[in-house]
Short mmCIF file of C-alpha atoms and ligand atoms in Angstrom, two decimals:
data_model
loop_
_atom_site.label_atom_id
_atom_site.label_comp_id
_atom_site.label_asym_id
_atom_site.label_seq_id
_atom_site.Cartn_x
_atom_site.Cartn_y
_atom_site.Cartn_z
CA MET V 113 -13.68 -40.64 -56.87
CA SER V 114 -11.06 -37.91 -56.55
CA GLY V 115 -8.36 -38.04 -53.89
CA ALA V 116 -8.28 -36.35 -50.52
CA LYS V 117 -7.35 -32.78 -49.68
CA VAL V 118 -5.17 -32.35 -46.61
CA LEU V 119 -4.40 -29.20 -44.63
CA VAL V 120 -1.13 -29.14 -42.69
CA VAL V 121 -0.90 -26.38 -40.08
CA ASP V 122 2.75 -25.49 -39.51
CA ALA V 123 5.16 -22.71 -40.48
CA GLY V 124 8.42 -24.64 -40.50
CA GLY V 125 10.54 -27.57 -41.61
CA ARG V 126 8.37 -29.98 -39.67
CA GLY V 127 5.41 -28.76 -41.74
CA ASN V 128 7.36 -29.36 -44.96
CA ALA V 129 8.15 -32.91 -43.84
CA ILE V 130 4.55 -33.64 -42.77
CA ALA V 131 3.23 -32.28 -46.07
CA ASP V 132 5.78 -34.36 -47.97
CA ALA V 133 4.65 -37.50 -46.11
CA PHE V 134 0.98 -36.85 -46.97
CA ALA V 135 1.93 -36.09 -50.58
CA ARG V 136 3.48 -39.56 -50.89
CA SER V 137 0.03 -41.12 -50.27
CA PRO V 138 -1.77 -42.19 -53.45
CA LEU V 139 -5.00 -41.36 -51.60
CA VAL V 140 -4.07 -37.67 -51.44
CA ASP V 141 -4.54 -35.24 -54.34
CA ALA V 142 -3.51 -31.97 -52.73
CA VAL V 143 -1.75 -30.83 -49.58
CA TYR V 144 -2.27 -27.25 -48.41
CA VAL V 145 0.11 -25.80 -45.83
CA ALA V 146 -0.66 -22.86 -43.53
CA PRO V 147 1.02 -20.56 -42.72
CA GLY V 148 3.82 -22.55 -44.46
CA ASN V 149 6.89 -21.08 -46.09
CA ALA V 150 8.60 -21.04 -49.48
CA GLY V 151 9.40 -24.74 -49.14
CA SER V 152 5.70 -25.59 -48.90
CA GLU V 153 5.26 -24.54 -52.52
CA MET V 154 8.25 -26.45 -53.80
CA MET V 155 7.11 -30.02 -53.10
CA LYS V 156 4.96 -32.21 -55.31
CA LYS V 157 1.17 -31.86 -54.69
CA CYS V 158 1.85 -29.16 -52.05
CA ARG V 159 0.88 -25.51 -52.03
CA LEU V 160 0.36 -22.67 -49.60
CA ALA V 161 -3.11 -22.24 -48.14
CA THR V 162 -4.02 -18.59 -48.57
CA ASN V 163 -6.98 -16.29 -48.43
CA ASP V 164 -6.86 -13.92 -51.41
CA GLY V 165 -3.07 -14.37 -51.47
CA ARG V 166 -2.66 -13.65 -47.75
CA PRO V 167 -1.25 -16.34 -45.44
CA LEU V 168 -3.69 -17.87 -42.94
CA LYS V 169 -2.76 -17.53 -39.32
CA SER V 170 -5.69 -17.46 -36.89
CA ILE V 171 -7.73 -20.52 -36.03
CA SER V 172 -10.85 -18.93 -37.49
CA GLU V 173 -9.06 -18.20 -40.80
CA LEU V 174 -7.82 -21.78 -40.91
CA LEU V 175 -11.29 -23.14 -40.19
CA SER V 176 -12.88 -20.98 -42.91
CA PHE V 177 -10.27 -22.22 -45.36
CA ALA V 178 -10.88 -25.87 -44.44
CA GLU V 179 -14.64 -25.42 -44.87
CA ARG V 180 -14.37 -23.46 -48.10
CA GLU V 181 -11.89 -25.85 -49.75
CA GLY V 182 -13.57 -29.04 -48.54
CA ILE V 183 -10.50 -30.21 -46.65
CA ASP V 184 -10.84 -33.89 -45.72
CA LEU V 185 -8.25 -33.96 -42.95
CA THR V 186 -6.16 -31.43 -41.04
CA PHE V 187 -2.89 -32.25 -39.28
CA VAL V 188 -1.41 -29.79 -36.77
CA GLY V 189 2.33 -29.35 -36.20
CA PRO V 190 3.06 -26.75 -33.52
CA GLU V 191 2.10 -26.64 -29.87
CA GLY V 192 0.80 -23.06 -29.94
CA TYR V 193 -2.30 -23.87 -32.02
CA LEU V 194 -2.92 -27.04 -29.99
CA SER V 195 -2.74 -25.15 -26.69
CA GLU V 196 -5.08 -22.51 -28.09
CA GLY V 197 -7.62 -25.23 -28.89
CA ILE V 198 -7.55 -25.56 -32.68
CA VAL V 199 -8.61 -29.20 -32.39
CA ASN V 200 -11.60 -28.32 -30.20
CA VAL V 201 -12.72 -25.58 -32.60
CA PHE V 202 -12.35 -27.71 -35.74
CA ARG V 203 -14.13 -30.70 -34.16
CA GLU V 204 -17.02 -28.55 -33.02
CA GLU V 205 -17.53 -27.65 -36.67
CA GLY V 206 -17.33 -31.28 -37.81
CA GLN V 207 -13.81 -31.10 -39.26
CA ARG V 208 -11.52 -34.12 -39.07
CA ILE V 209 -8.32 -32.97 -37.40
CA VAL V 210 -5.37 -34.87 -35.91
CA GLY V 211 -3.93 -33.62 -32.62
CA PRO V 212 -4.82 -33.41 -28.95
CA GLU V 213 -7.57 -31.12 -27.70
CA LYS V 214 -6.63 -28.07 -25.62
CA GLU V 215 -7.21 -29.91 -22.33
CA ALA V 216 -4.66 -32.56 -23.32
CA ALA V 217 -2.18 -30.07 -24.80
CA ILE V 218 -1.52 -28.98 -21.21
CA LEU V 219 1.02 -31.82 -21.09
CA GLU V 220 3.27 -29.50 -23.07
CA GLY V 221 1.75 -26.19 -21.97
CA SER V 222 2.75 -26.57 -18.32
CA LYS V 223 5.98 -28.29 -17.31
CA CYS V 224 5.07 -27.87 -13.62
CA LEU V 225 1.66 -29.55 -13.91
CA THR V 226 3.04 -32.29 -16.09
CA LYS V 227 5.87 -33.17 -13.72
CA ASP V 228 3.34 -33.32 -10.85
CA PHE V 229 1.05 -35.54 -12.93
CA LEU V 230 3.82 -37.92 -14.04
CA LYS V 231 5.20 -38.26 -10.55
CA GLY V 232 1.67 -38.87 -9.26
CA ILE V 233 1.13 -41.83 -11.60
CA GLY V 234 4.59 -43.30 -11.01
CA VAL V 235 6.24 -42.40 -14.33
CA PRO V 236 9.96 -41.83 -13.69
CA VAL V 237 10.99 -38.14 -13.74
CA PRO V 238 14.07 -36.37 -12.34
CA PRO V 239 13.70 -35.12 -8.75
CA PHE V 240 12.06 -31.69 -9.08
CA SER V 241 10.29 -28.87 -7.25
CA ASN V 242 7.97 -26.22 -8.69
CA PHE V 243 8.02 -22.54 -7.66
CA ALA V 244 5.91 -19.47 -8.27
CA ASP V 245 8.05 -17.28 -6.01
CA PRO V 246 11.62 -16.44 -7.11
CA GLN V 247 12.91 -16.05 -3.58
CA GLU V 248 11.60 -19.46 -2.53
CA ALA V 249 13.20 -20.93 -5.63
CA LYS V 250 16.53 -19.32 -4.76
CA ASP V 251 16.40 -20.53 -1.16
CA TYR V 252 15.76 -24.06 -2.43
CA VAL V 253 18.60 -23.87 -4.95
CA ILE V 254 21.06 -22.60 -2.30
CA GLN V 255 20.11 -25.46 0.00
CA PHE V 256 20.25 -28.00 -2.82
CA CYS V 257 23.70 -26.93 -4.01
CA ASP V 258 24.98 -26.90 -0.45
CA ALA V 259 23.76 -30.43 0.21
CA ASN V 260 24.67 -31.77 -3.28
CA PRO V 261 27.89 -30.10 -4.41
CA ASP V 262 28.35 -32.70 -7.19
CA LYS V 263 24.92 -32.32 -8.73
CA GLY V 264 23.69 -29.78 -11.26
CA LEU V 265 20.28 -28.23 -11.75
CA VAL V 266 18.08 -27.46 -14.71
CA ILE V 267 15.75 -24.47 -14.43
CA LYS V 268 12.68 -24.57 -16.66
CA ALA V 269 10.07 -21.95 -17.45
CA ASP V 270 6.66 -23.54 -16.91
CA GLY V 271 4.96 -22.41 -20.11
CA LEU V 272 5.63 -22.53 -23.84
CA ALA V 273 8.97 -21.01 -24.85
CA ALA V 274 9.67 -22.35 -28.35
CA GLY V 275 11.95 -25.08 -26.98
CA LYS V 276 14.27 -22.53 -25.36
CA GLY V 277 12.78 -22.42 -21.86
CA SER V 278 15.11 -24.91 -20.12
CA VAL V 279 18.48 -23.77 -18.84
CA VAL V 280 21.03 -26.37 -17.79
CA CYS V 281 23.06 -24.73 -15.00
CA SER V 282 26.55 -25.68 -13.98
CA SER V 283 26.94 -23.60 -10.79
CA LEU V 284 24.94 -22.08 -7.95
CA GLU V 285 25.57 -18.59 -9.36
CA GLU V 286 24.26 -19.62 -12.74
CA SER V 287 21.14 -21.19 -11.18
CA LEU V 288 20.44 -18.04 -9.17
CA SER V 289 20.92 -15.69 -12.09
CA THR V 290 18.79 -17.96 -14.30
CA ILE V 291 15.92 -17.77 -11.80
CA ASP V 292 16.17 -13.97 -11.94
CA ARG V 293 16.40 -13.87 -15.71
CA ILE V 294 13.31 -16.06 -16.10
CA MET V 295 11.13 -14.81 -13.24
CA VAL V 296 12.23 -11.26 -12.46
CA ASN V 297 14.26 -9.45 -15.09
CA PRO V 298 14.33 -9.49 -18.11
CA ARG V 299 11.68 -12.25 -17.85
CA LEU V 300 13.23 -14.06 -20.80
CA PHE V 301 10.10 -16.04 -21.65
CA GLY V 302 7.44 -13.58 -20.50
CA ASP V 303 4.49 -15.08 -18.62
CA ALA V 304 5.76 -18.58 -19.44
CA GLY V 305 8.19 -17.89 -16.59
CA ASN V 306 5.58 -17.06 -13.94
CA ARG V 307 6.36 -20.48 -12.52
CA ILE V 308 9.44 -22.61 -12.82
CA ASP V 309 10.32 -26.26 -12.49
CA VAL V 310 13.72 -26.75 -10.82
CA GLU V 311 15.08 -30.18 -11.63
CA GLU V 312 18.08 -32.23 -10.73
CA ARG V 313 20.31 -32.57 -13.75
CA LEU V 314 20.46 -36.21 -14.77
CA ILE V 315 23.50 -37.66 -16.45
CA GLY V 316 22.96 -40.17 -19.22
CA ARG V 317 21.99 -40.50 -22.82
CA GLU V 318 19.23 -38.45 -24.37
CA LEU V 319 16.61 -39.90 -26.62
CA MET V 320 13.50 -38.45 -28.23
CA PHE V 321 10.72 -41.02 -28.24
CA PHE V 322 7.54 -40.55 -30.26
CA ALA V 323 4.25 -42.41 -30.12
CA ILE V 324 0.91 -42.05 -31.86
CA THR V 325 -2.37 -42.76 -30.15
CA ASP V 326 -6.10 -42.86 -30.72
CA SER V 327 -6.37 -42.86 -26.92
CA ARG V 328 -7.05 -46.61 -26.84
CA LYS V 329 -3.98 -47.94 -28.62
CA VAL V 330 -0.53 -46.38 -28.27
CA LEU V 331 1.88 -47.21 -31.10
CA PRO V 332 5.57 -46.34 -30.92
CA LEU V 333 6.90 -44.30 -33.83
CA GLU V 334 10.57 -44.30 -34.70
CA SER V 335 12.99 -42.52 -32.42
CA ALA V 336 15.34 -39.65 -33.15
CA MET V 337 18.19 -37.78 -31.61
CA ASP V 338 17.81 -34.01 -31.56
CA TYR V 339 20.69 -31.62 -30.85
CA LYS V 340 19.14 -28.93 -28.73
CA GLN V 341 22.20 -26.91 -27.84
CA ALA V 342 23.16 -24.14 -30.23
CA PHE V 343 26.86 -25.03 -30.36
CA SER V 344 29.00 -28.17 -30.25
CA PRO V 345 30.23 -28.44 -26.63
CA ASP V 346 33.85 -27.82 -27.70
CA ASP V 347 32.97 -24.63 -29.60
CA ARG V 348 33.90 -22.57 -26.54
CA VAL V 349 34.97 -19.37 -28.26
CA ALA V 350 31.71 -19.15 -30.19
CA ILE V 351 29.72 -19.84 -27.00
CA LYS V 352 31.50 -17.02 -25.16
CA LEU V 353 30.98 -14.63 -28.04
CA PHE V 354 27.30 -15.55 -28.25
CA ASN V 355 26.80 -14.84 -24.53
CA LYS V 356 28.75 -11.59 -24.73
CA LEU V 357 26.67 -10.30 -27.63
CA SER V 358 23.47 -11.51 -25.92
CA GLY V 359 24.29 -9.78 -22.64
CA ASN V 360 24.14 -13.11 -20.80
CA PRO V 361 26.20 -12.96 -17.58
CA ASN V 362 26.95 -16.71 -17.86
CA PRO V 363 29.74 -16.79 -20.46
CA ASP V 364 29.90 -20.57 -20.81
CA ASN V 365 26.19 -21.32 -21.14
CA ASN V 366 25.53 -23.23 -24.33
CA PRO V 367 21.96 -22.07 -25.04
CA ASN V 368 19.14 -24.42 -25.90
CA THR V 369 17.41 -23.99 -29.24
CA GLY V 370 14.37 -25.58 -30.86
CA GLY V 371 16.87 -28.06 -32.32
CA MET V 372 19.94 -27.75 -34.52
CA GLY V 373 19.71 -31.08 -36.30
CA GLY V 374 19.09 -34.72 -35.64
CA PHE V 375 19.09 -38.24 -36.90
CA SER V 376 16.88 -41.31 -36.99
CA PRO V 377 16.80 -44.14 -36.08
CA HIS V 378 18.50 -43.77 -32.74
CA PRO V 379 21.15 -46.50 -32.41
CA TRP V 380 20.57 -46.78 -28.65
CA LEU V 381 16.91 -47.69 -28.90
CA ASP V 382 16.82 -51.47 -28.99
CA GLU V 383 13.65 -53.55 -28.66
CA SER V 384 13.97 -54.07 -24.91
CA LEU V 385 14.41 -50.35 -24.19
CA LYS V 386 11.51 -49.55 -26.52
CA GLU V 387 9.32 -52.04 -24.65
CA ARG V 388 10.31 -50.54 -21.32
CA ILE V 389 9.55 -47.02 -22.48
CA MET V 390 6.16 -48.11 -23.78
CA LYS V 391 5.28 -50.02 -20.61
CA LYS V 392 6.63 -47.64 -18.00
CA ILE V 393 6.08 -44.29 -19.71
CA ALA V 394 4.05 -44.03 -22.91
CA VAL V 395 1.06 -46.26 -22.10
CA PRO V 396 0.73 -45.14 -18.44
CA THR V 397 0.85 -41.49 -19.52
CA ILE V 398 -2.00 -41.89 -22.01
CA THR V 399 -4.18 -44.05 -19.76
CA GLY V 400 -3.24 -42.14 -16.60
CA PHE V 401 -4.14 -38.83 -18.21
CA LYS V 402 -7.65 -40.05 -19.01
CA GLU V 403 -8.10 -41.53 -15.54
CA THR V 404 -6.77 -38.47 -13.75
CA THR V 405 -8.35 -35.69 -15.79
CA GLY V 406 -11.23 -37.33 -17.66
CA HIS V 407 -9.79 -36.04 -20.96
CA GLU V 408 -8.55 -38.24 -23.76
CA PHE V 409 -5.22 -37.69 -25.45
CA THR V 410 -5.16 -38.38 -29.20
CA GLY V 411 -2.48 -37.60 -31.75
CA ILE V 412 1.27 -37.60 -31.35
CA ILE V 413 3.03 -37.63 -28.00
CA TYR V 414 6.74 -36.95 -27.75
CA PHE V 415 8.80 -37.84 -24.70
CA GLY V 416 12.18 -36.15 -24.20
CA LEU V 417 13.98 -38.87 -22.23
CA MET V 418 17.22 -39.27 -20.35
CA ILE V 419 18.42 -42.86 -20.14
CA THR V 420 20.49 -43.02 -16.98
CA GLU V 421 23.44 -45.34 -16.42
CA ASP V 422 21.16 -48.05 -14.98
CA ARG V 423 19.34 -47.98 -18.39
CA GLU V 424 16.25 -46.46 -16.81
CA PRO V 425 14.36 -43.91 -18.93
CA HIS V 426 13.30 -40.67 -17.20
CA VAL V 427 10.97 -38.08 -18.69
CA LEU V 428 12.56 -34.64 -19.05
CA GLU V 429 9.64 -33.21 -20.97
CA ILE V 430 6.51 -34.09 -22.91
CA ASN V 431 5.51 -32.48 -26.17
CA VAL V 432 2.09 -33.02 -27.65
CA ARG V 433 3.17 -33.03 -31.28
CA LEU V 434 5.91 -34.03 -33.64
CA GLY V 435 9.32 -32.41 -33.08
CA ASP V 436 11.20 -30.04 -35.31
CA PRO V 437 13.76 -31.12 -36.65
CA GLU V 438 12.98 -34.71 -35.55
CA THR V 439 10.09 -34.94 -38.03
CA GLU V 440 12.44 -34.09 -40.88
CA VAL V 441 14.46 -37.25 -40.13
CA ILE V 442 11.66 -39.56 -38.99
CA LEU V 443 8.89 -39.09 -41.54
CA PRO V 444 11.03 -39.65 -44.66
CA ARG V 445 11.53 -43.18 -43.24
CA LEU V 446 7.79 -43.86 -42.82
CA GLU V 447 6.57 -46.40 -45.37
CA THR V 448 3.04 -46.66 -43.98
CA ASP V 449 0.57 -44.40 -45.77
CA MET V 450 0.42 -41.15 -43.76
CA TYR V 451 -3.18 -40.47 -44.75
CA GLN V 452 -4.38 -43.93 -43.71
CA LEU V 453 -2.45 -43.64 -40.46
CA SER V 454 -4.09 -40.30 -39.67
CA GLU V 455 -7.51 -41.73 -40.51
CA ALA V 456 -6.83 -44.61 -38.14
CA VAL V 457 -6.12 -42.12 -35.33
CA LEU V 458 -9.44 -40.37 -35.97
CA ASP V 459 -11.44 -43.60 -36.35
CA ARG V 460 -9.84 -45.29 -33.32
CA GLY V 461 -8.43 -47.89 -35.65
CA LEU V 462 -4.77 -47.85 -34.57
CA GLY V 463 -5.21 -51.32 -33.05
CA SER V 464 -5.12 -52.84 -36.53
CA VAL V 465 -2.22 -50.75 -37.89
CA GLU V 466 1.27 -52.15 -38.20
CA LEU V 467 3.73 -49.40 -38.98
CA GLN V 468 6.35 -49.96 -41.68
CA TRP V 469 9.66 -48.11 -41.68
CA SER V 470 12.62 -47.92 -44.00
CA LYS V 471 15.82 -49.19 -42.41
CA ASP V 472 17.75 -46.24 -43.85
CA TYR V 473 19.32 -43.61 -41.64
CA CYS V 474 18.37 -39.98 -42.06
CA VAL V 475 20.57 -37.16 -40.77
CA GLY V 476 19.22 -33.62 -40.77
CA VAL V 477 21.41 -30.54 -40.32
CA CYS V 478 19.83 -27.14 -39.73
CA ALA V 479 21.31 -24.05 -41.31
CA ILE V 480 20.54 -21.17 -38.97
CA SER V 481 20.90 -17.38 -38.97
CA GLY V 482 24.07 -17.10 -36.89
CA ARG V 483 26.23 -14.22 -35.68
CA ALA V 484 26.22 -11.47 -38.27
CA ILE V 485 26.53 -7.82 -39.08
CA LYS V 486 24.01 -6.76 -41.67
CA PRO V 487 25.87 -6.18 -44.93
CA LEU V 488 25.66 -2.85 -46.75
CA SER V 489 24.02 -0.96 -43.92
CA SER V 490 26.00 1.46 -41.85
CA GLY V 491 25.64 1.61 -38.12
CA SER V 492 23.94 -1.76 -37.81
CA GLU V 493 24.99 -3.82 -34.84
CA GLU V 494 26.53 -7.25 -34.62
CA ARG V 495 23.88 -9.76 -33.57
CA PRO V 496 24.63 -13.01 -31.74
CA GLY V 497 22.43 -15.14 -33.99
CA TYR V 498 19.79 -17.77 -33.26
CA PRO V 499 18.58 -18.55 -30.59
CA GLY V 500 19.33 -14.89 -29.75
CA ALA V 501 18.75 -11.83 -31.90
CA HIS V 502 19.48 -12.47 -35.58
CA TYR V 503 19.02 -10.89 -38.95
CA THR V 504 16.41 -12.07 -41.44
CA ASN V 505 15.59 -11.17 -45.03
CA MET V 506 18.99 -12.36 -46.21
CA PRO V 507 19.18 -13.75 -49.77
CA ILE V 508 19.95 -17.47 -49.97
CA SER V 509 22.13 -18.85 -52.75
CA GLY V 510 23.38 -22.25 -53.86
CA MET V 511 20.09 -24.17 -53.59
CA GLU V 512 20.42 -25.32 -57.20
CA ARG V 513 23.72 -27.01 -56.32
CA VAL V 514 22.13 -29.40 -53.83
CA ASP V 515 21.97 -33.02 -55.05
CA PRO V 516 18.45 -33.97 -56.16
CA ASP V 517 18.22 -36.90 -53.75
CA VAL V 518 18.86 -34.69 -50.69
CA LEU V 519 15.69 -33.55 -48.94
CA VAL V 520 15.63 -29.81 -48.34
CA TYR V 521 13.00 -28.84 -45.80
CA HIS V 522 12.51 -25.12 -45.20
CA ASN V 523 12.22 -23.81 -41.64
CA GLY V 524 12.16 -20.07 -42.31
CA THR V 525 12.18 -18.90 -45.94
CA ALA V 526 10.08 -16.81 -48.30
CA PHE V 527 10.31 -15.81 -51.92
CA GLY V 528 11.02 -12.14 -52.63
CA THR V 529 12.75 -10.00 -55.21
CA ASP V 530 16.32 -8.75 -54.92
CA ALA V 531 17.62 -5.28 -55.87
CA SER V 532 17.75 -6.26 -59.55
CA GLY V 533 14.13 -7.45 -59.50
CA ARG V 534 15.06 -11.16 -59.59
CA LYS V 535 12.85 -13.64 -57.70
CA ARG V 536 14.94 -15.16 -54.93
CA LEU V 537 14.70 -17.09 -51.72
CA PHE V 538 15.22 -15.10 -48.50
CA THR V 539 15.63 -16.04 -44.85
CA THR V 540 12.72 -15.27 -42.53
CA GLY V 541 13.74 -16.90 -39.26
CA GLY V 542 16.39 -18.21 -36.89
CA ARG V 543 16.24 -21.69 -38.31
CA VAL V 544 16.27 -21.43 -42.09
CA LEU V 545 16.76 -24.79 -43.82
CA THR V 546 17.15 -28.42 -42.78
CA LEU V 547 19.08 -30.60 -45.21
CA VAL V 548 18.43 -34.31 -44.80
CA GLY V 549 20.93 -36.88 -46.01
CA ARG V 550 19.88 -40.50 -46.30
CA GLY V 551 21.91 -43.68 -46.40
CA LYS V 552 22.32 -47.28 -45.34
CA THR V 553 24.55 -46.12 -42.47
CA LEU V 554 24.50 -43.14 -40.16
CA GLU V 555 27.87 -42.13 -41.55
CA SER V 556 26.81 -42.13 -45.20
CA ALA V 557 23.64 -40.15 -44.40
CA ARG V 558 25.74 -37.69 -42.44
CA ASP V 559 28.31 -37.29 -45.21
CA GLN V 560 25.58 -36.56 -47.72
CA ALA V 561 23.95 -33.90 -45.51
CA TYR V 562 27.25 -32.13 -44.78
CA GLU V 563 28.54 -32.37 -48.34
CA ASN V 564 25.40 -30.59 -49.54
CA ILE V 565 24.89 -28.00 -46.84
CA LYS V 566 28.29 -26.56 -47.73
CA ARG V 567 26.90 -25.52 -51.10
CA ILE V 568 24.33 -23.18 -49.56
CA ARG V 569 25.11 -19.63 -48.48
CA PHE V 570 23.45 -16.70 -46.72
CA ASN V 571 24.79 -13.94 -44.54
CA GLY V 572 25.50 -15.30 -41.05
CA MET V 573 24.70 -18.91 -41.99
CA ARG V 574 25.93 -21.35 -39.39
CA TYR V 575 25.36 -25.02 -38.63
CA ARG V 576 26.66 -27.51 -36.07
CA LYS V 577 29.38 -29.73 -37.45
CA ASP V 578 28.81 -32.68 -35.13
CA ILE V 579 25.30 -33.89 -35.94
CA GLY V 580 25.39 -37.70 -35.95
CA SER V 581 29.04 -37.92 -34.85
CA GLY V 582 30.21 -40.27 -32.15
CA TYR V 583 27.30 -42.72 -32.28
CA VAL V 584 28.80 -45.59 -34.28
P1 AMP S 870 13.42 -29.65 -22.10
O1 AMP S 870 12.98 -28.33 -22.62
O2 AMP S 870 12.84 -30.00 -20.79
O3 AMP S 870 13.35 -30.75 -23.10
O4 AMP S 870 14.98 -29.49 -21.89
C1 AMP S 870 15.81 -29.13 -22.96
C2 AMP S 870 17.12 -29.85 -22.85
O5 AMP S 870 17.73 -29.56 -21.57
C3 AMP S 870 16.98 -31.37 -22.90
O6 AMP S 870 16.96 -31.84 -24.21
C4 AMP S 870 18.21 -31.80 -22.14
O7 AMP S 870 19.36 -31.75 -22.95
C5 AMP S 870 18.35 -30.73 -21.08
N1 AMP S 870 17.66 -31.14 -19.84
C6 AMP S 870 16.41 -30.84 -19.45
N2 AMP S 870 16.11 -31.37 -18.25
C7 AMP S 870 17.20 -32.04 -17.86
C8 AMP S 870 17.55 -32.81 -16.69
N3 AMP S 870 16.70 -32.94 -15.68
N4 AMP S 870 18.76 -33.37 -16.66
C9 AMP S 870 19.66 -33.21 -17.66
N5 AMP S 870 19.41 -32.48 -18.76
C10 AMP S 870 18.20 -31.91 -18.88
N1 LIG S 871 13.21 -30.30 -31.39
C1 LIG S 871 12.52 -30.17 -30.19
C2 LIG S 871 11.11 -29.87 -30.31
O1 LIG S 871 10.52 -29.90 -31.36
O2 LIG S 871 10.51 -29.57 -29.28
#
């Protein structure tokens, strides 16, 4: 009997890492990735899923592909497709697909609803209030800051905003202007900002906790640290310049991104903390969701947690999928067969799965399209770079100089031809590449990632220099 065909739905580095994990399974013959990127074609057994050479984007195109190619199992990366109901559509047509249905994807699709739900079932969350009216939100913030001069606030757009919808504010003025910028003008995240969640800023240690569930059994996956802020906190000049070029009135705001790098495992997550997170957060969320809404949650659930000084975990956010770049540092450590694990989720067999992980550390550093002026074009403006406006279509060089044992996952790349007709790799997004170093210690993994990322170049390329520092 021939091996399985898998379809991975994802455009970025997470999709490369998921595809790579499936490709390691001896049960899998071919992994198709849609829409994918140049990296999806560069890994063993992996290729782009296309329709007559065109990338597949819509759910109906993806479904037709899966039916035509006889795909045995589909695994979905990003929240957008899940919120749109890709899992519902595929299941209605008899396709085997891993991920939550649309009704369960709401746990990521609405921060306001989710905070209400978690609070309602007793899962610890920061003190928060939800608002649909900007003036009411401002009145609340003024009162809050007056009564709590030592506390900060975090203002969050309710809907999906590619990981950029939360703004950590350090003053009343910043909170007020953030409310305006999300809800009134320029409505930074569009309709995602019709409502906001205003939260007390918790102080502590952040941890990204992942679990996989067939809705009956919830199994913890390995943890990761993700660096969400665009700049190292001490990179003040670059932060100011970014805000100036972005027209942001808050010069010291270090903007959130989808993630600038990360590492796994997380040295802070010991067995007792893991047990507490499972007992107080992960299991009650899955069971409570079914009890409260009547809908099951299956697939991956990701808790963004703040561990406060009293060692209590609080949920800052829930995502209904694997993280990017967390996946790039977690999945290379998975020793359990990814195909069998996915089958167990679909067959409600997770109860008999014991996950195996490598003890190695992985450190991933993202190379992003940073501040740049487009070369060789007159009159073009200086752009602040990701997560703000940035240039794409920049040729990438130096890939051949990367050590063969370093994993290079592509976030935003495509093949094209340069002026001399040579086939080359070009940038297509804000996040471009994630280089993953691996080692017996966090430090050795980190050294390997940084040593190699230096060999890559593209116009405006930037990366944080502090991924994995200060944890050992
Ligand atoms: P979120 O989109 O909710 O994950 O928030 C993005 C980032 O903002 C988190 O990774 C934290 O660094 C920060 N953040 C969000 N909510 C809070 C909070 N209540 N207290 C402190 N930091 C927060
Ligand atoms: N890295 C954060 C996320 O994937 O949401």
